Amino acid sequence: MMEWSDMLPEILDIIAHKHITFYEDYPCFAGVCKSWRLAAARTYHNSNGPPSRLPSLMLAEKSDDHESRELFLLSNKSIRKIRLPEAYGKVYMSSCGWLLTVGKDFATQLINPLSHEIINLPKADTFPEAIHPLQPLQWDFAIVKVVLLMESKLVLVICGCTGQLGFCHIGDNKWTSVEQPYDNPIYDITFYNGQVYTFNDDKIQACNVNGKGPTVLADVTTLPENVFSFDCYDDTNGEDPALVDVATIPEDIYGQNVFSAYIVGLDDGERKQLVVITRHEMFNVDRYNTKSFQVLAYDLESGNWSKVRDFGTKTLFVGYNSSFWVEDTTGVIKSNCIYYTKNDMGGDFGIYHMSDGTIEPLYFVGESCISAPKWLQSM
């Protein structure tokens, strides 16, 4: 009988490609013997290897390390080091496992942190309204949020200086912005049910970014206060991008001291909902830290608002990333929780338990003058 170590390298390579699907598969495969360990190394020799089985936290940049970054793996609470010189000295956001980076010259790129694939995007200072009338554009605050739709080659962003929605298709030479008043900045964006949705201070709006010949458009309508009904999306026949009012959060269920907010779609099989998550903070020593979250759901069919107190088996990830859900059957990711990072350079990140409102520390990652830790969604 042939020994495991005597198998032909060509056969081992085929086996490695088939069975090393996630980064966590490496130790078991490479631990068989030397020849298997070499086959594992050959499988991803031109990249940083396969994705993690579960989301990971990209840690803050280290000033003395220009070549690599560290990932905190939720799957086994270990540190994974990857080569990523392309992101050094840049601010970045994450979406769908990709990074959007902005350099000091406003050069903007999509970077796959595992394969090293790079896609050039329009520079961050090519927004039509990038130059705020009251303040100069700062490279490290030019873009503050990204949602990547790779299948349609569409990139959605929030412009940091104005809080406006912007987008481009891969290959464009400039960003297109959707008109929004300077005093009503957008907190977050999501793509759900075939539409782009935004959330600002108290309002959900929809946008048709796939219209032909995009131009600057005015708001279509504003709903009166305490309206629970759904104002149907104004069909522009695919001609122009415009933000259209969808709903206003009722005052009687909207909390105070909201420092940031997120929006994400949720389909439970029976209804389609937009979930708005508001983060509430309190001052502690020298900074504001997360105190609690309030979660509200807007039913797209009935037009009703409701408070959400239980995610069931789902877990929500929010922060300087496009928000996303995870449903982990292994129990490693804690269900009915919000895994959060904060959109600044501080160390405010943890696990918020929806069941009792308690906060569990996650991992101390230190601080960076350039970039805060971000969630990296498993691809």
PDB file of N, CA and C in Angstrom, residues 19-115:
ATOM      1  N   HIS A  19      -9.414  20.539  -1.331  1.00  0.00           N
ATOM      2  CA  HIS A  19      -9.759  20.467   0.099  1.00  0.00           C
ATOM      3  C   HIS A  19      -9.320  21.674   0.918  1.00  0.00           C
ATOM      4  N   ILE A  20      -8.394  22.480   0.419  1.00  0.00           N
ATOM      5  CA  ILE A  20      -8.032  23.693   1.167  1.00  0.00           C
ATOM      6  C   ILE A  20      -8.920  24.821   0.653  1.00  0.00           C
ATOM      7  N   THR A  21     -10.132  24.859   1.157  1.00  0.00           N
ATOM      8  CA  THR A  21     -11.108  25.862   0.744  1.00  0.00           C
ATOM      9  C   THR A  21     -10.996  27.118   1.601  1.00  0.00           C
ATOM     10  N   PHE A  22     -10.712  26.916   2.889  1.00  0.00           N
ATOM     11  CA  PHE A  22     -10.588  28.030   3.821  1.00  0.00           C
ATOM     12  C   PHE A  22      -9.221  28.001   4.490  1.00  0.00           C
ATOM     13  N   TYR A  23      -8.836  29.129   5.015  1.00  0.00           N
ATOM     14  CA  TYR A  23      -7.536  29.247   5.679  1.00  0.00           C
ATOM     15  C   TYR A  23      -7.411  28.246   6.824  1.00  0.00           C
ATOM     16  N   GLU A  24      -8.511  27.989   7.511  1.00  0.00           N
ATOM     17  CA  GLU A  24      -8.484  27.074   8.645  1.00  0.00           C
ATOM     18  C   GLU A  24      -8.218  25.632   8.238  1.00  0.00           C
ATOM     19  N   ASP A  25      -8.305  25.328   6.923  1.00  0.00           N
ATOM     20  CA  ASP A  25      -8.029  23.965   6.452  1.00  0.00           C
ATOM     21  C   ASP A  25      -6.530  23.669   6.376  1.00  0.00           C
ATOM     22  N   TYR A  26      -5.711  24.726   6.367  1.00  0.00           N
ATOM     23  CA  TYR A  26      -4.270  24.561   6.213  1.00  0.00           C
ATOM     24  C   TYR A  26      -3.631  23.641   7.250  1.00  0.00           C
ATOM     25  N   PRO A  27      -3.828  23.890   8.558  1.00  0.00           N
ATOM     26  CA  PRO A  27      -3.102  23.101   9.560  1.00  0.00           C
ATOM     27  C   PRO A  27      -3.322  21.596   9.431  1.00  0.00           C
ATOM     28  N   CYS A  28      -4.576  21.201   9.218  1.00  0.00           N
ATOM     29  CA  CYS A  28      -4.867  19.761   9.109  1.00  0.00           C
ATOM     30  C   CYS A  28      -4.188  19.150   7.887  1.00  0.00           C
ATOM     31  N   PHE A  29      -4.262  19.862   6.756  1.00  0.00           N
ATOM     32  CA  PHE A  29      -3.684  19.334   5.525  1.00  0.00           C
ATOM     33  C   PHE A  29      -2.160  19.309   5.609  1.00  0.00           C
ATOM     34  N   ALA A  30      -1.576  20.415   6.043  1.00  0.00           N
ATOM     35  CA  ALA A  30      -0.120  20.517   6.089  1.00  0.00           C
ATOM     36  C   ALA A  30       0.487  19.664   7.182  1.00  0.00           C
ATOM     37  N   GLY A  31      -0.321  19.261   8.151  1.00  0.00           N
ATOM     38  CA  GLY A  31       0.212  18.478   9.264  1.00  0.00           C
ATOM     39  C   GLY A  31       0.381  16.999   8.979  1.00  0.00           C
ATOM     40  N   VAL A  32      -0.060  16.555   7.806  1.00  0.00           N
ATOM     41  CA  VAL A  32       0.043  15.121   7.494  1.00  0.00           C
ATOM     42  C   VAL A  32       1.507  14.698   7.399  1.00  0.00           C
ATOM     43  N   CYS A  33       2.275  15.422   6.583  1.00  0.00           N
ATOM     44  CA  CYS A  33       3.698  15.120   6.424  1.00  0.00           C
ATOM     45  C   CYS A  33       4.338  16.238   5.592  1.00  0.00           C
ATOM     46  N   LYS A  34       5.625  16.130   5.336  1.00  0.00           N
ATOM     47  CA  LYS A  34       6.356  17.176   4.637  1.00  0.00           C
ATOM     48  C   LYS A  34       5.838  17.390   3.222  1.00  0.00           C
ATOM     49  N   SER A  35       5.567  16.313   2.488  1.00  0.00           N
ATOM     50  CA  SER A  35       5.122  16.455   1.101  1.00  0.00           C
ATOM     51  C   SER A  35       3.751  17.120   1.025  1.00  0.00           C
ATOM     52  N   TRP A  36       2.893  16.838   1.988  1.00  0.00           N
ATOM     53  CA  TRP A  36       1.585  17.479   2.023  1.00  0.00           C
ATOM     54  C   TRP A  36       1.729  18.953   2.401  1.00  0.00           C
ATOM     55  N   ARG A  37       2.685  19.244   3.287  1.00  0.00           N
ATOM     56  CA  ARG A  37       2.916  20.636   3.672  1.00  0.00           C
ATOM     57  C   ARG A  37       3.411  21.448   2.478  1.00  0.00           C
ATOM     58  N   LEU A  38       4.263  20.860   1.654  1.00  0.00           N
ATOM     59  CA  LEU A  38       4.757  21.537   0.455  1.00  0.00           C
ATOM     60  C   LEU A  38       3.639  21.752  -0.563  1.00  0.00           C
ATOM     61  N   ALA A  39       2.758  20.764  -0.674  1.00  0.00           N
ATOM     62  CA  ALA A  39       1.620  20.890  -1.593  1.00  0.00           C
ATOM     63  C   ALA A  39       0.693  22.022  -1.148  1.00  0.00           C
ATOM     64  N   ALA A  40       0.498  22.140   0.161  1.00  0.00           N
ATOM     65  CA  ALA A  40      -0.342  23.215   0.698  1.00  0.00           C
ATOM     66  C   ALA A  40       0.265  24.577   0.380  1.00  0.00           C
ATOM     67  N   ALA A  41       1.589  24.680   0.498  1.00  0.00           N
ATOM     68  CA  ALA A  41       2.279  25.947   0.214  1.00  0.00           C
ATOM     69  C   ALA A  41       2.195  26.297  -1.267  1.00  0.00           C
ATOM     70  N   ARG A  42       2.238  25.282  -2.151  1.00  0.00           N
ATOM     71  CA  ARG A  42       2.171  25.544  -3.589  1.00  0.00           C
ATOM     72  C   ARG A  42       0.788  26.014  -4.038  1.00  0.00           C
ATOM     73  N   THR A  43      -0.237  25.634  -3.294  1.00  0.00           N
ATOM     74  CA  THR A  43      -1.608  25.898  -3.718  1.00  0.00           C
ATOM     75  C   THR A  43      -1.892  27.385  -3.872  1.00  0.00           C
ATOM     76  N   TYR A  44      -1.390  28.200  -2.939  1.00  0.00           N
ATOM     77  CA  TYR A  44      -1.657  29.639  -2.984  1.00  0.00           C
ATOM     78  C   TYR A  44      -0.350  30.426  -2.929  1.00  0.00           C
ATOM     79  N   HIS A  45       0.644  29.978  -3.684  1.00  0.00           N
ATOM     80  CA  HIS A  45       1.969  30.589  -3.583  1.00  0.00           C
ATOM     81  C   HIS A  45       2.009  32.013  -4.125  1.00  0.00           C
ATOM     82  N   ASN A  46       1.045  32.395  -4.952  1.00  0.00           N
ATOM     83  CA  ASN A  46       1.038  33.750  -5.517  1.00  0.00           C
ATOM     84  C   ASN A  46       0.067  34.688  -4.804  1.00  0.00           C
ATOM     85  N   SER A  47      -0.457  34.252  -3.676  1.00  0.00           N
ATOM     86  CA  SER A  47      -1.428  35.080  -2.965  1.00  0.00           C
ATOM     87  C   SER A  47      -1.256  34.894  -1.466  1.00  0.00           C
ATOM     88  N   ASN A  48      -2.169  35.489  -0.710  1.00  0.00           N
ATOM     89  CA  ASN A  48      -2.158  35.351   0.749  1.00  0.00           C
ATOM     90  C   ASN A  48      -2.947  34.148   1.221  1.00  0.00           C
ATOM     91  N   GLY A  49      -3.371  33.323   0.294  1.00  0.00           N
ATOM     92  CA  GLY A  49      -4.096  32.124   0.689  1.00  0.00           C
ATOM     93  C   GLY A  49      -5.600  32.301   0.615  1.00  0.00           C
ATOM     94  N   PRO A  50      -6.341  31.268   1.004  1.00  0.00           N
ATOM     95  CA  PRO A  50      -7.804  31.304   0.910  1.00  0.00           C
ATOM     96  C   PRO A  50      -8.411  32.179   2.001  1.00  0.00           C
ATOM     97  N   PRO A  51      -9.686  32.500   1.871  1.00  0.00           N
ATOM     98  CA  PRO A  51     -10.351  33.312   2.900  1.00  0.00           C
ATOM     99  C   PRO A  51     -10.568  32.518   4.174  1.00  0.00           C
ATOM    100  N   SER A  52     -10.844  33.238   5.240  1.00  0.00           N
ATOM    101  CA  SER A  52     -11.194  32.579   6.491  1.00  0.00           C
ATOM    102  C   SER A  52     -12.619  32.052   6.388  1.00  0.00           C
ATOM    103  N   ARG A  53     -12.926  31.060   7.194  1.00  0.00           N
ATOM    104  CA  ARG A  53     -14.262  30.475   7.173  1.00  0.00           C
ATOM    105  C   ARG A  53     -15.318  31.470   7.668  1.00  0.00           C
ATOM    106  N   LEU A  54     -14.911  32.337   8.583  1.00  0.00           N
ATOM    107  CA  LEU A  54     -15.802  33.319   9.179  1.00  0.00           C
ATOM    108  C   LEU A  54     -15.198  34.710   9.046  1.00  0.00           C
ATOM    109  N   PRO A  55     -15.946  35.773   9.324  1.00  0.00           N
ATOM    110  CA  PRO A  55     -15.381  37.125   9.223  1.00  0.00           C
ATOM    111  C   PRO A  55     -14.156  37.287  10.117  1.00  0.00           C
ATOM    112  N   SER A  56     -13.292  38.205   9.719  1.00  0.00           N
ATOM    113  CA  SER A  56     -12.100  38.513  10.509  1.00  0.00           C
ATOM    114  C   SER A  56     -12.017  40.017  10.707  1.00  0.00           C
ATOM    115  N   LEU A  57     -11.206  40.427  11.656  1.00  0.00           N
ATOM    116  CA  LEU A  57     -11.030  41.837  11.960  1.00  0.00           C
ATOM    117  C   LEU A  57      -9.644  42.263  11.509  1.00  0.00           C
ATOM    118  N   MET A  58      -9.581  43.143  10.506  1.00  0.00           N
ATOM    119  CA  MET A  58      -8.286  43.654  10.070  1.00  0.00           C
ATOM    120  C   MET A  58      -7.816  44.684  11.086  1.00  0.00           C
ATOM    121  N   LEU A  59      -6.673  44.408  11.694  1.00  0.00           N
ATOM    122  CA  LEU A  59      -6.210  45.234  12.796  1.00  0.00           C
ATOM    123  C   LEU A  59      -5.557  46.517  12.302  1.00  0.00           C
ATOM    124  N   ALA A  60      -5.362  47.430  13.235  1.00  0.00           N
ATOM    125  CA  ALA A  60      -4.808  48.737  12.909  1.00  0.00           C
ATOM    126  C   ALA A  60      -3.414  48.605  12.324  1.00  0.00           C
ATOM    127  N   GLU A  61      -3.105  49.512  11.424  1.00  0.00           N
ATOM    128  CA  GLU A  61      -1.805  49.532  10.769  1.00  0.00           C
ATOM    129  C   GLU A  61      -0.688  49.824  11.781  1.00  0.00           C
ATOM    130  N   LYS A  62       0.438  49.130  11.616  1.00  0.00           N
ATOM    131  CA  LYS A  62       1.600  49.376  12.463  1.00  0.00           C
ATOM    132  C   LYS A  62       2.595  50.257  11.713  1.00  0.00           C
ATOM    133  N   SER A  63       3.039  51.314  12.365  1.00  0.00           N
ATOM    134  CA  SER A  63       3.890  52.292  11.679  1.00  0.00           C
ATOM    135  C   SER A  63       5.234  51.717  11.257  1.00  0.00           C
ATOM    136  N   ASP A  64       5.679  50.652  11.930  1.00  0.00           N
ATOM    137  CA  ASP A  64       6.989  50.080  11.618  1.00  0.00           C
ATOM    138  C   ASP A  64       6.897  48.883  10.671  1.00  0.00           C
ATOM    139  N   ASP A  65       5.721  48.606  10.139  1.00  0.00           N
ATOM    140  CA  ASP A  65       5.548  47.458   9.238  1.00  0.00           C
ATOM    141  C   ASP A  65       4.851  47.941   7.972  1.00  0.00           C
ATOM    142  N   HIS A  66       5.620  48.103   6.898  1.00  0.00           N
ATOM    143  CA  HIS A  66       5.076  48.596   5.635  1.00  0.00           C
ATOM    144  C   HIS A  66       4.564  47.468   4.739  1.00  0.00           C
ATOM    145  N   GLU A  67       4.844  46.236   5.103  1.00  0.00           N
ATOM    146  CA  GLU A  67       4.590  45.122   4.195  1.00  0.00           C
ATOM    147  C   GLU A  67       3.362  44.289   4.540  1.00  0.00           C
ATOM    148  N   SER A  68       3.007  44.202   5.791  1.00  0.00           N
ATOM    149  CA  SER A  68       1.985  43.234   6.177  1.00  0.00           C
ATOM    150  C   SER A  68       0.923  43.837   7.082  1.00  0.00           C
ATOM    151  N   ARG A  69      -0.170  43.112   7.201  1.00  0.00           N
ATOM    152  CA  ARG A  69      -1.252  43.467   8.109  1.00  0.00           C
ATOM    153  C   ARG A  69      -1.668  42.221   8.864  1.00  0.00           C
ATOM    154  N   GLU A  70      -2.280  42.426  10.008  1.00  0.00           N
ATOM    155  CA  GLU A  70      -2.729  41.312  10.833  1.00  0.00           C
ATOM    156  C   GLU A  70      -4.245  41.224  10.836  1.00  0.00           C
ATOM    157  N   LEU A  71      -4.739  40.007  10.781  1.00  0.00           N
ATOM    158  CA  LEU A  71      -6.165  39.727  10.862  1.00  0.00           C
ATOM    159  C   LEU A  71      -6.449  38.932  12.125  1.00  0.00           C
ATOM    160  N   PHE A  72      -7.424  39.378  12.890  1.00  0.00           N
ATOM    161  CA  PHE A  72      -7.876  38.601  14.043  1.00  0.00           C
ATOM    162  C   PHE A  72      -9.009  37.705  13.572  1.00  0.00           C
ATOM    163  N   LEU A  73      -8.787  36.391  13.592  1.00  0.00           N
ATOM    164  CA  LEU A  73      -9.754  35.429  13.074  1.00  0.00           C
ATOM    165  C   LEU A  73     -10.775  35.067  14.150  1.00  0.00           C
ATOM    166  N   LEU A  74     -12.039  35.286  13.859  1.00  0.00           N
ATOM    167  CA  LEU A  74     -13.080  34.906  14.800  1.00  0.00           C
ATOM    168  C   LEU A  74     -13.234  33.395  14.880  1.00  0.00           C
ATOM    169  N   SER A  75     -12.840  32.694  13.824  1.00  0.00           N
ATOM    170  CA  SER A  75     -13.028  31.243  13.773  1.00  0.00           C
ATOM    171  C   SER A  75     -12.265  30.513  14.864  1.00  0.00           C
ATOM    172  N   ASN A  76     -11.058  31.004  15.198  1.00  0.00           N
ATOM    173  CA  ASN A  76     -10.259  30.327  16.231  1.00  0.00           C
ATOM    174  C   ASN A  76      -9.524  31.300  17.150  1.00  0.00           C
ATOM    175  N   LYS A  77      -9.906  32.596  17.069  1.00  0.00           N
ATOM    176  CA  LYS A  77      -9.319  33.642  17.926  1.00  0.00           C
ATOM    177  C   LYS A  77      -7.795  33.684  17.828  1.00  0.00           C
ATOM    178  N   SER A  78      -7.296  33.554  16.610  1.00  0.00           N
ATOM    179  CA  SER A  78      -5.855  33.611  16.372  1.00  0.00           C
ATOM    180  C   SER A  78      -5.539  34.789  15.452  1.00  0.00           C
ATOM    181  N   ILE A  79      -4.243  35.091  15.312  1.00  0.00           N
ATOM    182  CA  ILE A  79      -3.795  36.173  14.451  1.00  0.00           C
ATOM    183  C   ILE A  79      -3.231  35.588  13.152  1.00  0.00           C
ATOM    184  N   ARG A  80      -3.711  36.089  12.038  1.00  0.00           N
ATOM    185  CA  ARG A  80      -3.204  35.694  10.729  1.00  0.00           C
ATOM    186  C   ARG A  80      -2.502  36.889  10.105  1.00  0.00           C
ATOM    187  N   LYS A  81      -1.282  36.704   9.689  1.00  0.00           N
ATOM    188  CA  LYS A  81      -0.511  37.790   9.089  1.00  0.00           C
ATOM    189  C   LYS A  81      -0.497  37.625   7.572  1.00  0.00           C
ATOM    190  N   ILE A  82      -0.832  38.696   6.867  1.00  0.00           N
ATOM    191  CA  ILE A  82      -0.847  38.657   5.400  1.00  0.00           C
ATOM    192  C   ILE A  82       0.006  39.799   4.851  1.00  0.00           C
ATOM    193  N   ARG A  83       0.572  39.600   3.664  1.00  0.00           N
ATOM    194  CA  ARG A  83       1.313  40.652   2.992  1.00  0.00           C
ATOM    195  C   ARG A  83       0.315  41.593   2.321  1.00  0.00           C
ATOM    196  N   LEU A  84       0.445  42.889   2.624  1.00  0.00           N
ATOM    197  CA  LEU A  84      -0.470  43.853   2.033  1.00  0.00           C
ATOM    198  C   LEU A  84       0.196  45.227   1.922  1.00  0.00           C
ATOM    199  N   PRO A  85       1.336  45.304   1.223  1.00  0.00           N
ATOM    200  CA  PRO A  85       2.016  46.600   1.103  1.00  0.00           C
ATOM    201  C   PRO A  85       1.192  47.622   0.319  1.00  0.00           C
ATOM    202  N   GLU A  86       0.245  47.149  -0.489  1.00  0.00           N
ATOM    203  CA  GLU A  86      -0.565  48.051  -1.309  1.00  0.00           C
ATOM    204  C   GLU A  86      -1.425  48.987  -0.465  1.00  0.00           C
ATOM    205  N   ALA A  87      -1.698  48.617   0.784  1.00  0.00           N
ATOM    206  CA  ALA A  87      -2.601  49.410   1.613  1.00  0.00           C
ATOM    207  C   ALA A  87      -1.872  50.288   2.622  1.00  0.00           C
ATOM    208  N   TYR A  88      -0.552  50.206   2.666  1.00  0.00           N
ATOM    209  CA  TYR A  88       0.185  50.950   3.696  1.00  0.00           C
ATOM    210  C   TYR A  88       0.029  52.465   3.518  1.00  0.00           C
ATOM    211  N   GLY A  89      -0.218  53.140   4.628  1.00  0.00           N
ATOM    212  CA  GLY A  89      -0.315  54.595   4.616  1.00  0.00           C
ATOM    213  C   GLY A  89      -1.580  55.140   4.000  1.00  0.00           C
ATOM    214  N   LYS A  90      -2.574  54.288   3.783  1.00  0.00           N
ATOM    215  CA  LYS A  90      -3.827  54.720   3.176  1.00  0.00           C
ATOM    216  C   LYS A  90      -4.984  54.474   4.140  1.00  0.00           C
ATOM    217  N   VAL A  91      -6.043  55.245   3.985  1.00  0.00           N
ATOM    218  CA  VAL A  91      -7.276  54.935   4.692  1.00  0.00           C
ATOM    219  C   VAL A  91      -8.035  53.915   3.861  1.00  0.00           C
ATOM    220  N   TYR A  92      -8.833  53.125   4.528  1.00  0.00           N
ATOM    221  CA  TYR A  92      -9.550  52.098   3.781  1.00  0.00           C
ATOM    222  C   TYR A  92     -10.872  51.775   4.456  1.00  0.00           C
ATOM    223  N   MET A  93     -11.815  51.284   3.655  1.00  0.00           N
ATOM    224  CA  MET A  93     -13.083  50.742   4.097  1.00  0.00           C
ATOM    225  C   MET A  93     -13.194  49.342   3.505  1.00  0.00           C
ATOM    226  N   SER A  94     -14.142  48.551   3.964  1.00  0.00           N
ATOM    227  CA  SER A  94     -14.266  47.199   3.426  1.00  0.00           C
ATOM    228  C   SER A  94     -15.701  46.899   3.014  1.00  0.00           C
ATOM    229  N   SER A  95     -15.816  46.035   2.013  1.00  0.00           N
ATOM    230  CA  SER A  95     -17.116  45.559   1.548  1.00  0.00           C
ATOM    231  C   SER A  95     -16.922  44.261   0.789  1.00  0.00           C
ATOM    232  N   CYS A  96     -17.667  43.244   1.185  1.00  0.00           N
ATOM    233  CA  CYS A  96     -17.652  41.952   0.482  1.00  0.00           C
ATOM    234  C   CYS A  96     -16.250  41.371   0.365  1.00  0.00           C
ATOM    235  N   GLY A  97     -15.415  41.562   1.380  1.00  0.00           N
ATOM    236  CA  GLY A  97     -14.074  40.993   1.383  1.00  0.00           C
ATOM    237  C   GLY A  97     -13.038  41.833   0.669  1.00  0.00           C
ATOM    238  N   TRP A  98     -13.436  42.945   0.025  1.00  0.00           N
ATOM    239  CA  TRP A  98     -12.520  43.843  -0.667  1.00  0.00           C
ATOM    240  C   TRP A  98     -12.262  45.079   0.182  1.00  0.00           C
ATOM    241  N   LEU A  99     -11.164  45.765  -0.114  1.00  0.00           N
ATOM    242  CA  LEU A  99     -10.852  47.039   0.517  1.00  0.00           C
ATOM    243  C   LEU A  99     -10.950  48.149  -0.518  1.00  0.00           C
ATOM    244  N   LEU A 100     -11.521  49.270  -0.123  1.00  0.00           N
ATOM    245  CA  LEU A 100     -11.428  50.478  -0.924  1.00  0.00           C
ATOM    246  C   LEU A 100     -10.437  51.382  -0.209  1.00  0.00           C
ATOM    247  N   THR A 101      -9.345  51.745  -0.879  1.00  0.00           N
ATOM    248  CA  THR A 101      -8.308  52.558  -0.253  1.00  0.00           C
ATOM    249  C   THR A 101      -8.238  53.937  -0.905  1.00  0.00           C
ATOM    250  N   VAL A 102      -7.846  54.920  -0.097  1.00  0.00           N
ATOM    251  CA  VAL A 102      -7.628  56.281  -0.587  1.00  0.00           C
ATOM    252  C   VAL A 102      -6.265  56.742  -0.095  1.00  0.00           C
ATOM    253  N   GLY A 103      -5.407  57.182  -1.026  1.00  0.00           N
ATOM    254  CA  GLY A 103      -4.076  57.661  -0.679  1.00  0.00           C
ATOM    255  C   GLY A 103      -4.043  59.164  -0.505  1.00  0.00           C
ATOM    256  N   LYS A 104      -2.885  59.668  -0.108  1.00  0.00           N
ATOM    257  CA  LYS A 104      -2.738  61.103   0.135  1.00  0.00           C
ATOM    258  C   LYS A 104      -2.914  61.932  -1.135  1.00  0.00           C
ATOM    259  N   ASP A 105      -2.741  61.310  -2.296  1.00  0.00           N
ATOM    260  CA  ASP A 105      -2.962  62.003  -3.567  1.00  0.00           C
ATOM    261  C   ASP A 105      -4.383  61.795  -4.081  1.00  0.00           C
ATOM    262  N   PHE A 106      -5.255  61.261  -3.206  1.00  0.00           N
ATOM    263  CA  PHE A 106      -6.661  60.980  -3.506  1.00  0.00           C
ATOM    264  C   PHE A 106      -6.847  59.802  -4.464  1.00  0.00           C
ATOM    265  N   ALA A 107      -5.748  59.110  -4.836  1.00  0.00           N
ATOM    266  CA  ALA A 107      -5.867  57.916  -5.674  1.00  0.00           C
ATOM    267  C   ALA A 107      -6.706  56.872  -4.936  1.00  0.00           C
ATOM    268  N   THR A 108      -7.688  56.320  -5.631  1.00  0.00           N
ATOM    269  CA  THR A 108      -8.654  55.409  -5.018  1.00  0.00           C
ATOM    270  C   THR A 108      -8.600  54.059  -5.732  1.00  0.00           C
ATOM    271  N   GLN A 109      -8.532  52.994  -4.947  1.00  0.00           N
ATOM    272  CA  GLN A 109      -8.421  51.658  -5.524  1.00  0.00           C
ATOM    273  C   GLN A 109      -9.267  50.657  -4.756  1.00  0.00           C
ATOM    274  N   LEU A 110      -9.678  49.617  -5.463  1.00  0.00           N
ATOM    275  CA  LEU A 110     -10.216  48.424  -4.828  1.00  0.00           C
ATOM    276  C   LEU A 110      -9.090  47.414  -4.751  1.00  0.00           C
ATOM    277  N   ILE A 111      -8.868  46.849  -3.570  1.00  0.00           N
ATOM    278  CA  ILE A 111      -7.793  45.875  -3.386  1.00  0.00           C
ATOM    279  C   ILE A 111      -8.369  44.615  -2.766  1.00  0.00           C
ATOM    280  N   ASN A 112      -8.106  43.484  -3.389  1.00  0.00           N
ATOM    281  CA  ASN A 112      -8.437  42.203  -2.777  1.00  0.00           C
ATOM    282  C   ASN A 112      -7.271  41.827  -1.873  1.00  0.00           C
ATOM    283  N   PRO A 113      -7.458  41.826  -0.550  1.00  0.00           N
ATOM    284  CA  PRO A 113      -6.330  41.614   0.363  1.00  0.00           C
ATOM    285  C   PRO A 113      -5.736  40.215   0.314  1.00  0.00           C
ATOM    286  N   LEU A 114      -6.414  39.277  -0.306  1.00  0.00           N
ATOM    287  CA  LEU A 114      -5.895  37.905  -0.384  1.00  0.00           C
ATOM    288  C   LEU A 114      -5.239  37.621  -1.731  1.00  0.00           C
ATOM    289  N   SER A 115      -5.878  38.011  -2.823  1.00  0.00           N
ATOM    290  CA  SER A 115      -5.321  37.727  -4.149  1.00  0.00           C
ATOM    291  C   SER A 115      -4.402  38.840  -4.654  1.00  0.00           C
TER     292      SER A 115
END
